[in-house]
Amino acid sequence: DAGVIQSPRHEVTEMGQEVTLRCKPISGHDYLFWYRQTMMRGLELLIYFNNNVPIDDSGMPEDRFSAKMPNASFSTLKIQPSEPRDSAVYFCASSLAGKISYEQYFGPGTRLTVT
Amino acid sequence: SQKIEQNSEALNIQEGKTATLTCNYTNYSPAYLQWYRQDPGRGPVFLLLIRENEKEKRKERLKVTFDTTLKQSLFHITASQPADSATYLCALYSGGYQKVTFGTGTKLQVIP
């Protein structure tokens, strides 16, 4: 398997622009997580899905952030409008219910810079 | 409030020695705790899980302990190698479906 795939790997945008990050989870996995990582706050959970349904979005910082999972093989995280404080590395991870280690498989991340 | 603390300062050790990393938590009652490794520019990679009723778990040169009374987990790497240099993150189960909360990580540098 190719692992979790994220695109783009790097994104530089200007404040106020819309940003869309994409994720393809590992085939067969039924959980998908979106995280944000910064030096100050570490790795924070933004939202996660089970069988394409959002389960917990309490980590989404504000209404400018939205996430969708239209099918089992694709998810997006959108920021509109973007602000400089959104600059971070955004990770997508997937996991399989029933796996006793509950391990999450992370993608390579998208480094977002908002100027 | 809930808090997960890992040494924010980097840990430097000599090759061949045992590295010990600490994860302390407050106001959690985690059913399990995980350890992940993260290399620069990459996503975290799962290493080990330990459950609340387990005192110790081993995998090759790795050993994890979990003391729910002290609210602490220790992560040991024996016979450390320069290739073990990375940031190590602990993650606590925090309710719901497989939801975990990550610590900020400790950077380990193994010096040849």
PDB file of C-alpha atoms in Angstrom, chain A residues 3-106:
ATOM      1  CA  GLY A   3       0.346   4.776   2.725  1.00  0.00           C
ATOM      2  CA  VAL A   4      -1.583   7.949   3.471  1.00  0.00           C
ATOM      3  CA  ILE A   5      -1.235  10.429   0.635  1.00  0.00           C
ATOM      4  CA  GLN A   6      -1.462  14.179   1.143  1.00  0.00           C
ATOM      5  CA  SER A   7      -1.358  16.996  -1.345  1.00  0.00           C
ATOM      6  CA  PRO A   8       0.060  19.475  -1.813  1.00  0.00           C
ATOM      7  CA  ARG A   9       3.246  18.921   0.182  1.00  0.00           C
ATOM      8  CA  HIS A  10       3.881  22.652   0.390  1.00  0.00           C
ATOM      9  CA  GLU A  11       1.486  25.539   0.030  1.00  0.00           C
ATOM     10  CA  VAL A  12       2.316  29.217   0.159  1.00  0.00           C
ATOM     11  CA  THR A  13      -0.586  31.606  -0.032  1.00  0.00           C
ATOM     12  CA  GLU A  14      -1.500  35.150   0.823  1.00  0.00           C
ATOM     13  CA  MET A  15      -3.710  36.130   3.694  1.00  0.00           C
ATOM     14  CA  GLY A  16      -7.367  36.034   2.746  1.00  0.00           C
ATOM     15  CA  GLN A  17      -7.023  33.325   0.140  1.00  0.00           C
ATOM     16  CA  GLU A  18      -8.800  29.975   0.287  1.00  0.00           C
ATOM     17  CA  VAL A  19      -6.641  26.933   0.926  1.00  0.00           C
ATOM     18  CA  THR A  20      -7.663  23.329   0.318  1.00  0.00           C
ATOM     19  CA  LEU A  21      -5.621  20.426   1.649  1.00  0.00           C
ATOM     20  CA  ARG A  22      -6.265  16.908   0.416  1.00  0.00           C
ATOM     21  CA  CYS A  23      -5.885  13.462   1.881  1.00  0.00           C
ATOM     22  CA  LYS A  24      -6.235   9.908   0.631  1.00  0.00           C
ATOM     23  CA  PRO A  25      -6.295   7.430   3.535  1.00  0.00           C
ATOM     24  CA  ILE A  26      -5.026   3.879   3.422  1.00  0.00           C
ATOM     25  CA  SER A  27      -7.511   1.666   1.609  1.00  0.00           C
ATOM     26  CA  GLY A  28      -9.796  -0.152   4.031  1.00  0.00           C
ATOM     27  CA  HIS A  29      -9.184   2.175   6.952  1.00  0.00           C
ATOM     28  CA  ASP A  30     -12.361   3.517   8.515  1.00  0.00           C
ATOM     29  CA  TYR A  31     -11.008   6.358  10.651  1.00  0.00           C
ATOM     30  CA  LEU A  32      -9.506   9.549   9.295  1.00  0.00           C
ATOM     31  CA  PHE A  33      -7.916  12.283  11.387  1.00  0.00           C
ATOM     32  CA  TRP A  34      -6.750  15.807  10.595  1.00  0.00           C
ATOM     33  CA  TYR A  35      -4.012  17.291  12.811  1.00  0.00           C
ATOM     34  CA  ARG A  36      -2.111  20.560  12.888  1.00  0.00           C
ATOM     35  CA  GLN A  37       1.452  20.785  14.195  1.00  0.00           C
ATOM     36  CA  THR A  38       3.273  23.922  15.324  1.00  0.00           C
ATOM     37  CA  MET A  39       6.317  24.460  17.503  1.00  0.00           C
ATOM     38  CA  MET A  40       4.241  26.293  20.090  1.00  0.00           C
ATOM     39  CA  ARG A  41       1.257  23.957  20.371  1.00  0.00           C
ATOM     40  CA  GLY A  42       2.584  20.626  19.159  1.00  0.00           C
ATOM     41  CA  LEU A  43       0.304  18.163  17.367  1.00  0.00           C
ATOM     42  CA  GLU A  44      -3.353  19.103  17.755  1.00  0.00           C
ATOM     43  CA  LEU A  45      -6.347  17.094  16.608  1.00  0.00           C
ATOM     44  CA  LEU A  46      -8.677  19.195  14.486  1.00  0.00           C
ATOM     45  CA  ILE A  47     -11.368  16.740  13.429  1.00  0.00           C
ATOM     46  CA  TYR A  48     -11.853  13.055  12.826  1.00  0.00           C
ATOM     47  CA  PHE A  49     -14.204  10.891  10.808  1.00  0.00           C
ATOM     48  CA  ASN A  50     -15.491   7.356  11.160  1.00  0.00           C
ATOM     49  CA  ASN A  51     -16.895   5.743   8.019  1.00  0.00           C
ATOM     50  CA  ASN A  52     -16.928   9.180   6.350  1.00  0.00           C
ATOM     51  CA  VAL A  53     -19.017  10.729   9.145  1.00  0.00           C
ATOM     52  CA  PRO A  54     -17.501  13.536  11.273  1.00  0.00           C
ATOM     53  CA  ILE A  55     -17.332  12.328  14.866  1.00  0.00           C
ATOM     54  CA  ASP A  56     -15.601  15.138  16.712  1.00  0.00           C
ATOM     55  CA  ASP A  57     -14.782  18.569  15.321  1.00  0.00           C
ATOM     56  CA  SER A  58     -14.169  20.239  18.673  1.00  0.00           C
ATOM     57  CA  GLY A  59     -10.567  20.921  17.713  1.00  0.00           C
ATOM     58  CA  MET A  60     -11.437  23.004  14.659  1.00  0.00           C
ATOM     59  CA  PRO A  61     -10.195  26.459  15.658  1.00  0.00           C
ATOM     60  CA  GLU A  62     -12.970  28.515  14.113  1.00  0.00           C
ATOM     61  CA  ASP A  63     -15.538  28.719  11.361  1.00  0.00           C
ATOM     62  CA  ARG A  64     -12.864  29.489   8.801  1.00  0.00           C
ATOM     63  CA  PHE A  65     -11.945  25.821   8.938  1.00  0.00           C
ATOM     64  CA  SER A  66     -14.088  23.106   7.398  1.00  0.00           C
ATOM     65  CA  ALA A  67     -13.497  19.452   6.538  1.00  0.00           C
ATOM     66  CA  LYS A  68     -15.329  16.975   4.374  1.00  0.00           C
ATOM     67  CA  MET A  69     -15.075  13.315   3.573  1.00  0.00           C
ATOM     68  CA  PRO A  70     -17.293  12.631   0.563  1.00  0.00           C
ATOM     69  CA  ASN A  71     -16.156   9.018   0.280  1.00  0.00           C
ATOM     70  CA  ALA A  72     -13.912   6.466   1.956  1.00  0.00           C
ATOM     71  CA  SER A  73     -10.881   7.377  -0.131  1.00  0.00           C
ATOM     72  CA  PHE A  74     -10.818  11.154  -0.003  1.00  0.00           C
ATOM     73  CA  SER A  75     -10.980  13.999   2.483  1.00  0.00           C
ATOM     74  CA  THR A  76     -10.376  17.745   2.327  1.00  0.00           C
ATOM     75  CA  LEU A  77      -9.548  20.389   4.883  1.00  0.00           C
ATOM     76  CA  LYS A  78     -10.410  23.901   3.770  1.00  0.00           C
ATOM     77  CA  ILE A  79      -9.404  27.222   5.277  1.00  0.00           C
ATOM     78  CA  GLN A  80     -11.293  30.257   4.061  1.00  0.00           C
ATOM     79  CA  PRO A  81     -10.095  32.946   4.478  1.00  0.00           C
ATOM     80  CA  SER A  82      -6.577  31.994   5.505  1.00  0.00           C
ATOM     81  CA  GLU A  83      -4.582  34.014   8.054  1.00  0.00           C
ATOM     82  CA  PRO A  84      -0.850  34.079   8.911  1.00  0.00           C
ATOM     83  CA  ARG A  85      -1.535  32.289  12.208  1.00  0.00           C
ATOM     84  CA  ASP A  86      -2.773  29.285  10.217  1.00  0.00           C
ATOM     85  CA  SER A  87       0.812  28.637   9.112  1.00  0.00           C
ATOM     86  CA  ALA A  88       1.660  25.123  10.303  1.00  0.00           C
ATOM     87  CA  VAL A  89       2.159  21.569   9.107  1.00  0.00           C
ATOM     88  CA  TYR A  90      -1.152  19.788   8.590  1.00  0.00           C
ATOM     89  CA  PHE A  91      -1.195  16.014   8.878  1.00  0.00           C
ATOM     90  CA  CYS A  92      -3.791  13.520   7.844  1.00  0.00           C
ATOM     91  CA  ALA A  93      -3.822  10.097   9.502  1.00  0.00           C
ATOM     92  CA  SER A  94      -5.940   6.986   9.132  1.00  0.00           C
ATOM     93  CA  SER A  95      -6.554   3.914  11.246  1.00  0.00           C
ATOM     94  CA  LEU A  96      -8.490   0.689  11.260  1.00  0.00           C
ATOM     95  CA  ALA A  97     -11.115  -0.128  13.875  1.00  0.00           C
ATOM     96  CA  GLY A  98     -10.451  -3.419  15.551  1.00  0.00           C
ATOM     97  CA  LYS A  99      -6.691  -3.197  15.272  1.00  0.00           C
ATOM     98  CA  ILE A 100      -5.656  -3.733  18.870  1.00  0.00           C
ATOM     99  CA  SER A 101      -2.792  -1.281  18.755  1.00  0.00           C
ATOM    100  CA  TYR A 102      -5.101   1.570  17.647  1.00  0.00           C
ATOM    101  CA  GLU A 103      -2.158   2.826  15.652  1.00  0.00           C
ATOM    102  CA  GLN A 104      -2.618   5.799  13.411  1.00  0.00           C
ATOM    103  CA  TYR A 105      -0.807   5.960  10.079  1.00  0.00           C
ATOM    104  CA  PHE A 106       0.263   9.478   9.243  1.00  0.00           C
TER     105      PHE A 106
END
